[in-house]
mmCIF file of C-alpha atoms in Angstrom:
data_model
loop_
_atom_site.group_PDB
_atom_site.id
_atom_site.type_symbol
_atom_site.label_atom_id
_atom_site.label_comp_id
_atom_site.label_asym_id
_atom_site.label_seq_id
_atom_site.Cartn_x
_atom_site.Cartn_y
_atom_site.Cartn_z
ATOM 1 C CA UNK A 1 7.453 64.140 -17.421
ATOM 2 C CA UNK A 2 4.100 64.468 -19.427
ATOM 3 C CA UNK A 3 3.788 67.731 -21.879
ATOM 4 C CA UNK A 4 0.964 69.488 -19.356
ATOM 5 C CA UNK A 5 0.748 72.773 -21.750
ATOM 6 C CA UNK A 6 0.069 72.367 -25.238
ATOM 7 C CA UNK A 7 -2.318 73.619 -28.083
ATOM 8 C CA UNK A 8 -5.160 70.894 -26.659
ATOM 9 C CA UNK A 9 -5.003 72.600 -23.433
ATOM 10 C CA UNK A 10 -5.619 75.962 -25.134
ATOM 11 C CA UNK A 11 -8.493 74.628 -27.243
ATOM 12 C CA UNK A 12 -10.043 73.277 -23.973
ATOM 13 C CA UNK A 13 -9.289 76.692 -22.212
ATOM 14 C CA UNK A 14 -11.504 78.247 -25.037
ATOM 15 C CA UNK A 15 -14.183 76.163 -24.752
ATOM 16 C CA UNK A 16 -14.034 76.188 -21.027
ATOM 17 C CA UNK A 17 -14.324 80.008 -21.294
ATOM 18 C CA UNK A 18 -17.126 80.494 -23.625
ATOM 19 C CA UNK A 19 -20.405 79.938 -21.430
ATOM 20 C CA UNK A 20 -18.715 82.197 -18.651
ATOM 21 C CA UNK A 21 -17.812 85.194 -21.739
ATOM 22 C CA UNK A 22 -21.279 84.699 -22.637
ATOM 23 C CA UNK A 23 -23.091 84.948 -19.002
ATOM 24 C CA UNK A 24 -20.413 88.105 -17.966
ATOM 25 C CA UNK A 25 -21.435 89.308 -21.084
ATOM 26 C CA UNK A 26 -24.732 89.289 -19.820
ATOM 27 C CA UNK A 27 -23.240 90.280 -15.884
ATOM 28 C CA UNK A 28 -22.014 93.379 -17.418
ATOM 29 C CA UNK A 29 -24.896 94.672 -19.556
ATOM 30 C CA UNK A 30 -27.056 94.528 -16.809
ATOM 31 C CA UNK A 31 -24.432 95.958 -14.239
ATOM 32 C CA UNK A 32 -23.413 98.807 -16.492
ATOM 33 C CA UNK A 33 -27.008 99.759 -16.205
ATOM 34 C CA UNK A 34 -26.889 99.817 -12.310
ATOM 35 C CA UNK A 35 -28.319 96.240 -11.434
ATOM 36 C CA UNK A 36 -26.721 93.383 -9.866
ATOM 37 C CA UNK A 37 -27.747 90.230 -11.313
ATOM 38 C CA UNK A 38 -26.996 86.917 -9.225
ATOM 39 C CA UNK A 39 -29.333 85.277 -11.449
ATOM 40 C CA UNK A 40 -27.270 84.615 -13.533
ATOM 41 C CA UNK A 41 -26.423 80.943 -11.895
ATOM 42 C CA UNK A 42 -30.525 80.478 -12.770
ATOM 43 C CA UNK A 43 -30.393 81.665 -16.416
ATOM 44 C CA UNK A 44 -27.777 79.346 -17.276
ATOM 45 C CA UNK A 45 -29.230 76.194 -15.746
ATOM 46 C CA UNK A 46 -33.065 76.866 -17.357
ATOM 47 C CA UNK A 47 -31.143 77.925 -20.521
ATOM 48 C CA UNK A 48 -29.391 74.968 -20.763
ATOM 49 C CA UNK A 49 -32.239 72.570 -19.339
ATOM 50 C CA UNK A 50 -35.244 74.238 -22.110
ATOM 51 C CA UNK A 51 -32.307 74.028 -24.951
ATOM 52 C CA UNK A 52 -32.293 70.094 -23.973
ATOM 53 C CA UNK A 53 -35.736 70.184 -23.934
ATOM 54 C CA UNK A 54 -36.859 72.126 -27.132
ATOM 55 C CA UNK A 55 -34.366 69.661 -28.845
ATOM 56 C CA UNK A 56 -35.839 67.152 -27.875
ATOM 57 C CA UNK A 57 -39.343 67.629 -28.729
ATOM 58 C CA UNK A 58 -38.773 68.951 -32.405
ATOM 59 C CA UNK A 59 -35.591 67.324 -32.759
ATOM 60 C CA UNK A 60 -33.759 70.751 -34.133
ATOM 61 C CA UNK A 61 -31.485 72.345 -32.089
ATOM 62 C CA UNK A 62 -31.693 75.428 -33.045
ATOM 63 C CA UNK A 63 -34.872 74.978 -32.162
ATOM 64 C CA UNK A 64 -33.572 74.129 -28.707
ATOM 65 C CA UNK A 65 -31.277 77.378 -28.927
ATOM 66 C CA UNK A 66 -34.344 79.625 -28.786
ATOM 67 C CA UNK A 67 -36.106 77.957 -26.368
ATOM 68 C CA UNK A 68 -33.285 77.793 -24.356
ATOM 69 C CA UNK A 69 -32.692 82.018 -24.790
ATOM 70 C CA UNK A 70 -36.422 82.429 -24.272
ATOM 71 C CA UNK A 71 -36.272 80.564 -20.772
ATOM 72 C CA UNK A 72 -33.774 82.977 -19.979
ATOM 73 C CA UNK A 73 -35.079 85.999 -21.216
ATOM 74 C CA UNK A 74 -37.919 84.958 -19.159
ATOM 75 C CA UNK A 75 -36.174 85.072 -15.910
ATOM 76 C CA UNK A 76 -34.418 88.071 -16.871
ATOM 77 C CA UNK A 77 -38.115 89.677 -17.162
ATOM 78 C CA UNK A 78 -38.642 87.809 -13.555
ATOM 79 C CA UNK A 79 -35.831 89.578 -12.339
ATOM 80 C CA UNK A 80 -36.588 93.129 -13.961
ATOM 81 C CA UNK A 81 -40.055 93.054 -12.327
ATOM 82 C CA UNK A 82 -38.992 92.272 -8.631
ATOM 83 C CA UNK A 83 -36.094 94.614 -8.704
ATOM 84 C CA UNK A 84 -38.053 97.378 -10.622
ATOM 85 C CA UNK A 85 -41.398 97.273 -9.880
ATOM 86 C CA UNK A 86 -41.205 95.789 -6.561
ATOM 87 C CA UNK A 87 -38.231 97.162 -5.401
ATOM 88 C CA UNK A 88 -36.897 94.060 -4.227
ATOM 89 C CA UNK A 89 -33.514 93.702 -3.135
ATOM 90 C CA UNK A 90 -31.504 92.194 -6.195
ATOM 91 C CA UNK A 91 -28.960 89.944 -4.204
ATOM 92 C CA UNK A 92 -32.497 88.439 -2.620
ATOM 93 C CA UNK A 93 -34.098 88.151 -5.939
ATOM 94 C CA UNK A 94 -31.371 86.554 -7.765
ATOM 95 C CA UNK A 95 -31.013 84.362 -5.019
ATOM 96 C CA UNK A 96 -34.683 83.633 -5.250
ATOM 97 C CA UNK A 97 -34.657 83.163 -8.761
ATOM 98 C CA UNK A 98 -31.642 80.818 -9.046
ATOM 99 C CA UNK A 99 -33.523 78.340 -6.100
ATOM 100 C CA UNK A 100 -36.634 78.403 -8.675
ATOM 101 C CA UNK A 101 -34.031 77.646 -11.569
ATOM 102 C CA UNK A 102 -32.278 74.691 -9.891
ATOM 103 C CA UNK A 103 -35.748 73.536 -8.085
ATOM 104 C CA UNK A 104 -37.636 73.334 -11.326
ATOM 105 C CA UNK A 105 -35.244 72.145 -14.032
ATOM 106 C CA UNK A 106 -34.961 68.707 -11.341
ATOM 107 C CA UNK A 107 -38.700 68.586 -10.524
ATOM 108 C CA UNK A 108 -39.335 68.746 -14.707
ATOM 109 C CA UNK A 109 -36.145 66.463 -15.362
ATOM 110 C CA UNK A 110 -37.885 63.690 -13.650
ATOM 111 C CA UNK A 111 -41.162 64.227 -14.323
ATOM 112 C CA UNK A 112 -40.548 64.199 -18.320
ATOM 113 C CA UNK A 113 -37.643 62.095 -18.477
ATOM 114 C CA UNK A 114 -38.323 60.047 -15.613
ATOM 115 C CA UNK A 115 -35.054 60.433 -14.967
ATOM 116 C CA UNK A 116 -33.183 61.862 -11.675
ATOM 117 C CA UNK A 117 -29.732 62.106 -13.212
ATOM 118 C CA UNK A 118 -30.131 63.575 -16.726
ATOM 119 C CA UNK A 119 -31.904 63.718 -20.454
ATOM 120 C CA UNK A 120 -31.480 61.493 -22.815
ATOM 121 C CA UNK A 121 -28.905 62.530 -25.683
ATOM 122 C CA UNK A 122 -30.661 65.117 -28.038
ATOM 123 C CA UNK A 123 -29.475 66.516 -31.090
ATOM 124 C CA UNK A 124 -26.990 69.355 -30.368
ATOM 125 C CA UNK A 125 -25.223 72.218 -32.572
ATOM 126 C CA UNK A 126 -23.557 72.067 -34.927
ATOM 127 C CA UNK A 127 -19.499 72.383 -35.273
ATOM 128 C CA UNK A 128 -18.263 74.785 -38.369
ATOM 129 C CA UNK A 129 -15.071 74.425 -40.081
ATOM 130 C CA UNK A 130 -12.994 77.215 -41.737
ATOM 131 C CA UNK A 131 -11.706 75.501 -44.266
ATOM 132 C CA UNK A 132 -8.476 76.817 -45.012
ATOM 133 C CA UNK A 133 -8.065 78.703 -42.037
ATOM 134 C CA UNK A 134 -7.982 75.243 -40.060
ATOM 135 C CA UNK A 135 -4.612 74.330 -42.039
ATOM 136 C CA UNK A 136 -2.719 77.799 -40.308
ATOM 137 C CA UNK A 137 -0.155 76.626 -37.543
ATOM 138 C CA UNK A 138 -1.306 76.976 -33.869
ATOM 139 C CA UNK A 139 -4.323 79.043 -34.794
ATOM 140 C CA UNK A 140 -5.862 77.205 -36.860
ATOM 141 C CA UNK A 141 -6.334 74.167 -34.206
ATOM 142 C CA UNK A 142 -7.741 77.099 -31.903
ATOM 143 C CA UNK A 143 -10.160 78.884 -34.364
ATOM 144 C CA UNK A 144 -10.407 76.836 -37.169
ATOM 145 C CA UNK A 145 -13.429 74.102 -35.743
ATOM 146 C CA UNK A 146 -15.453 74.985 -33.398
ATOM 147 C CA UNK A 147 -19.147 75.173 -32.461
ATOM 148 C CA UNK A 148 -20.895 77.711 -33.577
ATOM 149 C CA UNK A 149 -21.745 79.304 -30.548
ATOM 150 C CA UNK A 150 -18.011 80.043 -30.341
ATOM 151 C CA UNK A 151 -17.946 82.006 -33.372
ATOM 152 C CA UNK A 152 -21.663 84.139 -32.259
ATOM 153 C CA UNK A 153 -20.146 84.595 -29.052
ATOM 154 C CA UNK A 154 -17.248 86.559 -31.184
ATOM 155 C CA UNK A 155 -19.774 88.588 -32.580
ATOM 156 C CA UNK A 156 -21.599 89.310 -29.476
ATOM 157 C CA UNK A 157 -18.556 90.597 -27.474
ATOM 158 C CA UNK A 158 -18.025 93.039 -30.683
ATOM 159 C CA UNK A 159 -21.359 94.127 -31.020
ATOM 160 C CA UNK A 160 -21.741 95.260 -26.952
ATOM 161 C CA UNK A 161 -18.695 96.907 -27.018
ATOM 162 C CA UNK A 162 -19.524 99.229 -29.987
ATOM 163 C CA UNK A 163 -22.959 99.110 -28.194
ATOM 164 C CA UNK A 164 -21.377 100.137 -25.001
ATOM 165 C CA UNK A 165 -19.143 102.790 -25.795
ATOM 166 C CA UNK A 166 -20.103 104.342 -29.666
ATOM 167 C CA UNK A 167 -23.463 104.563 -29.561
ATOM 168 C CA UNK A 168 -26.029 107.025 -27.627
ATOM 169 C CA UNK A 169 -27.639 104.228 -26.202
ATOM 170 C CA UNK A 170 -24.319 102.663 -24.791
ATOM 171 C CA UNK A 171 -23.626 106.036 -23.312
ATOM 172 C CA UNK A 172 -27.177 106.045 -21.585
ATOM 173 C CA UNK A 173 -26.723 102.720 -20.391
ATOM 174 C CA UNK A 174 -23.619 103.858 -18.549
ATOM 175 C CA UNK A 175 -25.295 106.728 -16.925
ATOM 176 C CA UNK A 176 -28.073 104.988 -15.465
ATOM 177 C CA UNK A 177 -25.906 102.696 -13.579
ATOM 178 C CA UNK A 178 -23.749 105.695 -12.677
ATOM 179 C CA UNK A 179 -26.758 108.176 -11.189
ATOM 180 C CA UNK A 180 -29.992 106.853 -12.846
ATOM 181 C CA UNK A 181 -31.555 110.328 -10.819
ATOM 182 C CA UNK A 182 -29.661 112.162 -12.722
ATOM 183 C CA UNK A 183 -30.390 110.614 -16.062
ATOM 184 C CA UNK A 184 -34.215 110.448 -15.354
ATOM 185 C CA UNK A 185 -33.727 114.132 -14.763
ATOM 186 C CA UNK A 186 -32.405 114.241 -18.382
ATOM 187 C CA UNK A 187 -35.155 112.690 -19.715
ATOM 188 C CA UNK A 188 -34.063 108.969 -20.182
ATOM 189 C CA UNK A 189 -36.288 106.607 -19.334
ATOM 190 C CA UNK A 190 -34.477 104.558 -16.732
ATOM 191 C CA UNK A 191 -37.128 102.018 -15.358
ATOM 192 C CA UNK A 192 -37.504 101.112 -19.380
ATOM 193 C CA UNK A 193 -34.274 100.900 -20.056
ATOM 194 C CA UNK A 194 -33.230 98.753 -17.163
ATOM 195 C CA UNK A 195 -35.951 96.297 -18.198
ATOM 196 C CA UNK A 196 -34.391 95.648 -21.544
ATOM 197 C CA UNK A 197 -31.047 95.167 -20.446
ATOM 198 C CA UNK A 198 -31.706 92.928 -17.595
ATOM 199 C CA UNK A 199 -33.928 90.889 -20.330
ATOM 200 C CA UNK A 200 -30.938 90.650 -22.589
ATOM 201 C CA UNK A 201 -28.547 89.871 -19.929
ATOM 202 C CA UNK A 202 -31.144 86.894 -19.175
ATOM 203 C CA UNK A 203 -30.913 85.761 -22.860
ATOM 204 C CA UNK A 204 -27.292 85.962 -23.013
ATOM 205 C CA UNK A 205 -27.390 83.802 -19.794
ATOM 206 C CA UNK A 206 -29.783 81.343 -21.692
ATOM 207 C CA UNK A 207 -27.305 81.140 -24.328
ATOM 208 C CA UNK A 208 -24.135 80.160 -22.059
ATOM 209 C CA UNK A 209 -26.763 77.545 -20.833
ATOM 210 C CA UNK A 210 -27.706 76.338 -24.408
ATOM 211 C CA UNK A 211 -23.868 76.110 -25.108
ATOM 212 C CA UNK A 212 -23.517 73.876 -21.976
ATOM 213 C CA UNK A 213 -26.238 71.343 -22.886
ATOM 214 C CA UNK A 214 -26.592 71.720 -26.633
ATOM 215 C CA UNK A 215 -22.871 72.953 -27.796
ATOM 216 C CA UNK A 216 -21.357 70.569 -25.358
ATOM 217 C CA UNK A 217 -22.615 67.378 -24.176
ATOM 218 C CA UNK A 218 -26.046 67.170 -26.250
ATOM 219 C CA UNK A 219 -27.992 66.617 -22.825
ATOM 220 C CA UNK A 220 -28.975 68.174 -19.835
ATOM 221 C CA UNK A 221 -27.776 67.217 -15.846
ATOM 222 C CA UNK A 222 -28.308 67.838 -12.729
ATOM 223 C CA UNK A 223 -26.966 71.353 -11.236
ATOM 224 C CA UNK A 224 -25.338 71.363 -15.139
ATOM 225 C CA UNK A 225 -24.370 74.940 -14.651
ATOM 226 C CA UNK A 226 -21.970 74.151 -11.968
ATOM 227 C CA UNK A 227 -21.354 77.401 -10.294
ATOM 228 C CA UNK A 228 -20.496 79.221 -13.584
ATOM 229 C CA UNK A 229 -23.295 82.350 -12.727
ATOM 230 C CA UNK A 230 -21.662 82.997 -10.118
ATOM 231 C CA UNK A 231 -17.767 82.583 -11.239
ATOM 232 C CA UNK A 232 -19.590 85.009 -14.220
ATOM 233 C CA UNK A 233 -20.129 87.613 -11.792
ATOM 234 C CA UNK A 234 -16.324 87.493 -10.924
ATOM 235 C CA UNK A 235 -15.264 87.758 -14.140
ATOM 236 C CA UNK A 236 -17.173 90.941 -14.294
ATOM 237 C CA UNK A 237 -15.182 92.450 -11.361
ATOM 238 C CA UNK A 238 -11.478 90.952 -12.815
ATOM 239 C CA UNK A 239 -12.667 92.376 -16.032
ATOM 240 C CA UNK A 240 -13.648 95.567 -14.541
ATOM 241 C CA UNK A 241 -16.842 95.838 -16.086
ATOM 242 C CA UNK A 242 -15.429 96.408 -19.780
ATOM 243 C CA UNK A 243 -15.808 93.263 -22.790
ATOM 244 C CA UNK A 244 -12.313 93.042 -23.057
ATOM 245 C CA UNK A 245 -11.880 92.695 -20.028
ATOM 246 C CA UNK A 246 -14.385 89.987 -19.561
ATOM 247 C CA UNK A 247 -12.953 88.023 -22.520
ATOM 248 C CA UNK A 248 -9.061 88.110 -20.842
ATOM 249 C CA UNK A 249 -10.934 87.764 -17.380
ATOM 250 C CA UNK A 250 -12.756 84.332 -18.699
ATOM 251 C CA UNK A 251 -10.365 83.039 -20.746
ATOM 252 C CA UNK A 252 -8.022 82.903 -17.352
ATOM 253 C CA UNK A 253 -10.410 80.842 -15.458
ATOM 254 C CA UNK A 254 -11.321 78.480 -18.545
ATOM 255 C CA UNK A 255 -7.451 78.086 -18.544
ATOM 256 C CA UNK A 256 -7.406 76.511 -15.234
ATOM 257 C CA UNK A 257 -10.678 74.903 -15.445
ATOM 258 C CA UNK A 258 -8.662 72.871 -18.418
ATOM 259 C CA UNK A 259 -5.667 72.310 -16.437
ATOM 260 C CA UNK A 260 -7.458 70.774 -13.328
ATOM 261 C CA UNK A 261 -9.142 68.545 -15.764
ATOM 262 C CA UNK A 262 -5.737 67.875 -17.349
ATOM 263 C CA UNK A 263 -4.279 67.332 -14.142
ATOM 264 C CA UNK A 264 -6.579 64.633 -12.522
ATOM 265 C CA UNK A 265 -5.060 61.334 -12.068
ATOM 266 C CA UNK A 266 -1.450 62.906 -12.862
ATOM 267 C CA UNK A 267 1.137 62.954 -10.611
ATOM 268 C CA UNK A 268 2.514 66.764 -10.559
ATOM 269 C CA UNK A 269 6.217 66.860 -9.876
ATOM 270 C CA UNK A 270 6.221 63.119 -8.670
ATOM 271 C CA UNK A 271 2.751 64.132 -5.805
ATOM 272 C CA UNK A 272 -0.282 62.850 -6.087
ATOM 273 C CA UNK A 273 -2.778 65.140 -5.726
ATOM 274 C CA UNK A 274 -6.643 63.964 -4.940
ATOM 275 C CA UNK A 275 -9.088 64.421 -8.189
ATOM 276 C CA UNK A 276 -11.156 66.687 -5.315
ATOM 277 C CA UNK A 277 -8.543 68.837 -4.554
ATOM 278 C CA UNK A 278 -8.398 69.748 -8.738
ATOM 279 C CA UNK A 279 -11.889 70.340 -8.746
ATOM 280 C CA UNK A 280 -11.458 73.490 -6.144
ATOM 281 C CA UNK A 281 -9.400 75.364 -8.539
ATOM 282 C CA UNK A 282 -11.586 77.568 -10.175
ATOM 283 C CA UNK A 283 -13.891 77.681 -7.312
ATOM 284 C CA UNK A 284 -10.670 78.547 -5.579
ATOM 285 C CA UNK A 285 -9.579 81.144 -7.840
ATOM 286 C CA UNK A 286 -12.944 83.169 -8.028
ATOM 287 C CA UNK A 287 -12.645 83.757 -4.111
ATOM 288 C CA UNK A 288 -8.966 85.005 -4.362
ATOM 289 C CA UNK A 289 -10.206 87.131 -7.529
ATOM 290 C CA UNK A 290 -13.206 88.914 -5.493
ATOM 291 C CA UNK A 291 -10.717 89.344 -2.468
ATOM 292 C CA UNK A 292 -8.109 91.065 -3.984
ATOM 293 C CA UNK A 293 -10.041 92.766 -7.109
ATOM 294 C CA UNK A 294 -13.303 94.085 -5.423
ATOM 295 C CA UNK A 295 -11.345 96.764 -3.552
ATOM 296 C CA UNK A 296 -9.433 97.625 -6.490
ATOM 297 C CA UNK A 297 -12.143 97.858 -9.012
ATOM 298 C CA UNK A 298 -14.268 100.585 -9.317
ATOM 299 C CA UNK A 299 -18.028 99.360 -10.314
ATOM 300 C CA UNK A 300 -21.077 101.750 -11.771
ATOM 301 C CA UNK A 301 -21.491 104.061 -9.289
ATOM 302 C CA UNK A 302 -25.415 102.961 -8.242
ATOM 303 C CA UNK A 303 -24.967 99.337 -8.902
ATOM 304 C CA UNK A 304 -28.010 97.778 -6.929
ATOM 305 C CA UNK A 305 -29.547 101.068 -6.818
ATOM 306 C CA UNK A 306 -33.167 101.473 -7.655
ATOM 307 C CA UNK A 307 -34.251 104.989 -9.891
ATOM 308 C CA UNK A 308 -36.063 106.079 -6.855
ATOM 309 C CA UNK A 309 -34.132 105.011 -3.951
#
């Protein structure tokens, strides 16, 4: 019998589990402050298709990394205008918005690449080493090399949740999505507010793309973001809307996203077990997470709710 769970497994967990901390990162911001973004599925495929693409044509990736947040920022602004301004549904504009994503990023992969499967290899992030920290048993394997987007994704989950729940604007935040009437009565400036966050959720989406194409494979496919928006969204909900939550929330479906990739072309316990079947798993996992969470978590209390309405 082969040795399944080990420290590599981990290490691939973790790096499974950062583009989904950093697009429920995103999720939540703009949740917390009462709007449901489904774009998120868009944000991540245009973040990691301009990363690819600003890489490419100055040959810096961090370069790349900006364009790549921009292009989601961008969407995020796309999104704050129809759900704001417009007063569009926000299932129907994400929905929108992620078609546009995946419809552009193949109609510009061809027509600059001339390619219909994927870019050509760019150059990509860099990978920082903690010198002695790498030598530490079990942890240092985990935390001691990594990209660097691993280590600013650290700093982002600290930074929201002192944002979230020690500072005035955290606490504002929280009461728009919970009765943005009520806060708009108190003077805060709801539509404004909501506008920022859903921008930085869009950036933070960007990033989990960049961290796809740039932090992972140094190129951009096809549908690269793989469902990962949406599987965000769930991670939300199983984290119950808190960044702690998110983190434990992600790192559980980067966990099995590792072991299905571990587990193709093994036999488990003497069965083979089709490559197709292994791929389902986190799909898999997301709808038993909505089932049995959504009714048990409680969400902002105007999520999808409009200032107004």
């Amino acid at each position: 019998m082969y040795e399944i769970f080990d420290v590599e497994l981990l290490r691939s967990a973790l790096r499974m589990a950062i583009p989904l901390i950093l697009a429920a990162f995103g999720g939540l911001l703009c949740e917390r402050s009462g709007v449901v973004n489904i774009a998120l599925e868009g944000m991540i495929l245009a973040g990691a298709f301009f990363g690819v693409l600003g890489s490419y044509y100055t040959g810096n990736a961090w370069l790349g990394m900006l364009a790549g947040m921009l292009s989601g920022g961008i969407m995020g602004a796309m999104h704050a205008i129809l759900t704001q301004r417009m007063k569009m549904n926000h299932i129907v504009s994400g929905v929108a918005l992620n078609i546009l994503a995946l419809g552009s990023t193949t109609y510009l992969l061809r027509l600059i690449y001339k390619n219909a499967g994927g870019s050509p290899y760019v150059s990509g992030l860099p990978v920082w080493r903690l010198g002695l920290f790498e030598k530490i048993p079990f942890f240092g394997p985990l935390f001691g090399s990594n990209n660097v987007l691993f280590y600013l994704t650290i700093l982002i989950g600290i930074g929201l949740s002192f944002l979230l729940f020690k500072t005035p604007t955290g606490l504002r935040i929280r009461a728009i999505g919970e009765n943005p009437n009520a806060a708009s009565s108190a003077g805060i400036a709801v539509k404004r507010l909501r506008y920022i966050t859903i921008i930085i959720s869009g950036i933070l989406g960007g990033l989990s793309g960049v961290y796809l194409s740039l932090g992972n494979l140094n190129m951009f496919t096809e549908g690269m973001s793989g469902g990962r928006g949406y599987i965000a969204l769930a991670v939300v909900i199983f984290g119950k809307w808190s960044p702690s939550g998110v983190v434990g929330a992600a790192i559980f479906f980067g966990f099995f996203d590792a072991l299905q990739m571990r587990l193709q072309g093994q036999d488990v316990f003497g069965i083979s077990i089709p490559s197709e079947f292994m791929l389902m798993i986190p799909y898999f996992l997301t709808i038993i997470v909505l089932a049995g969470f959504l009714t048990k978590s409680v969400p902002p209390a105007s999520l999808g709710v409009n200032d107004d309405d």
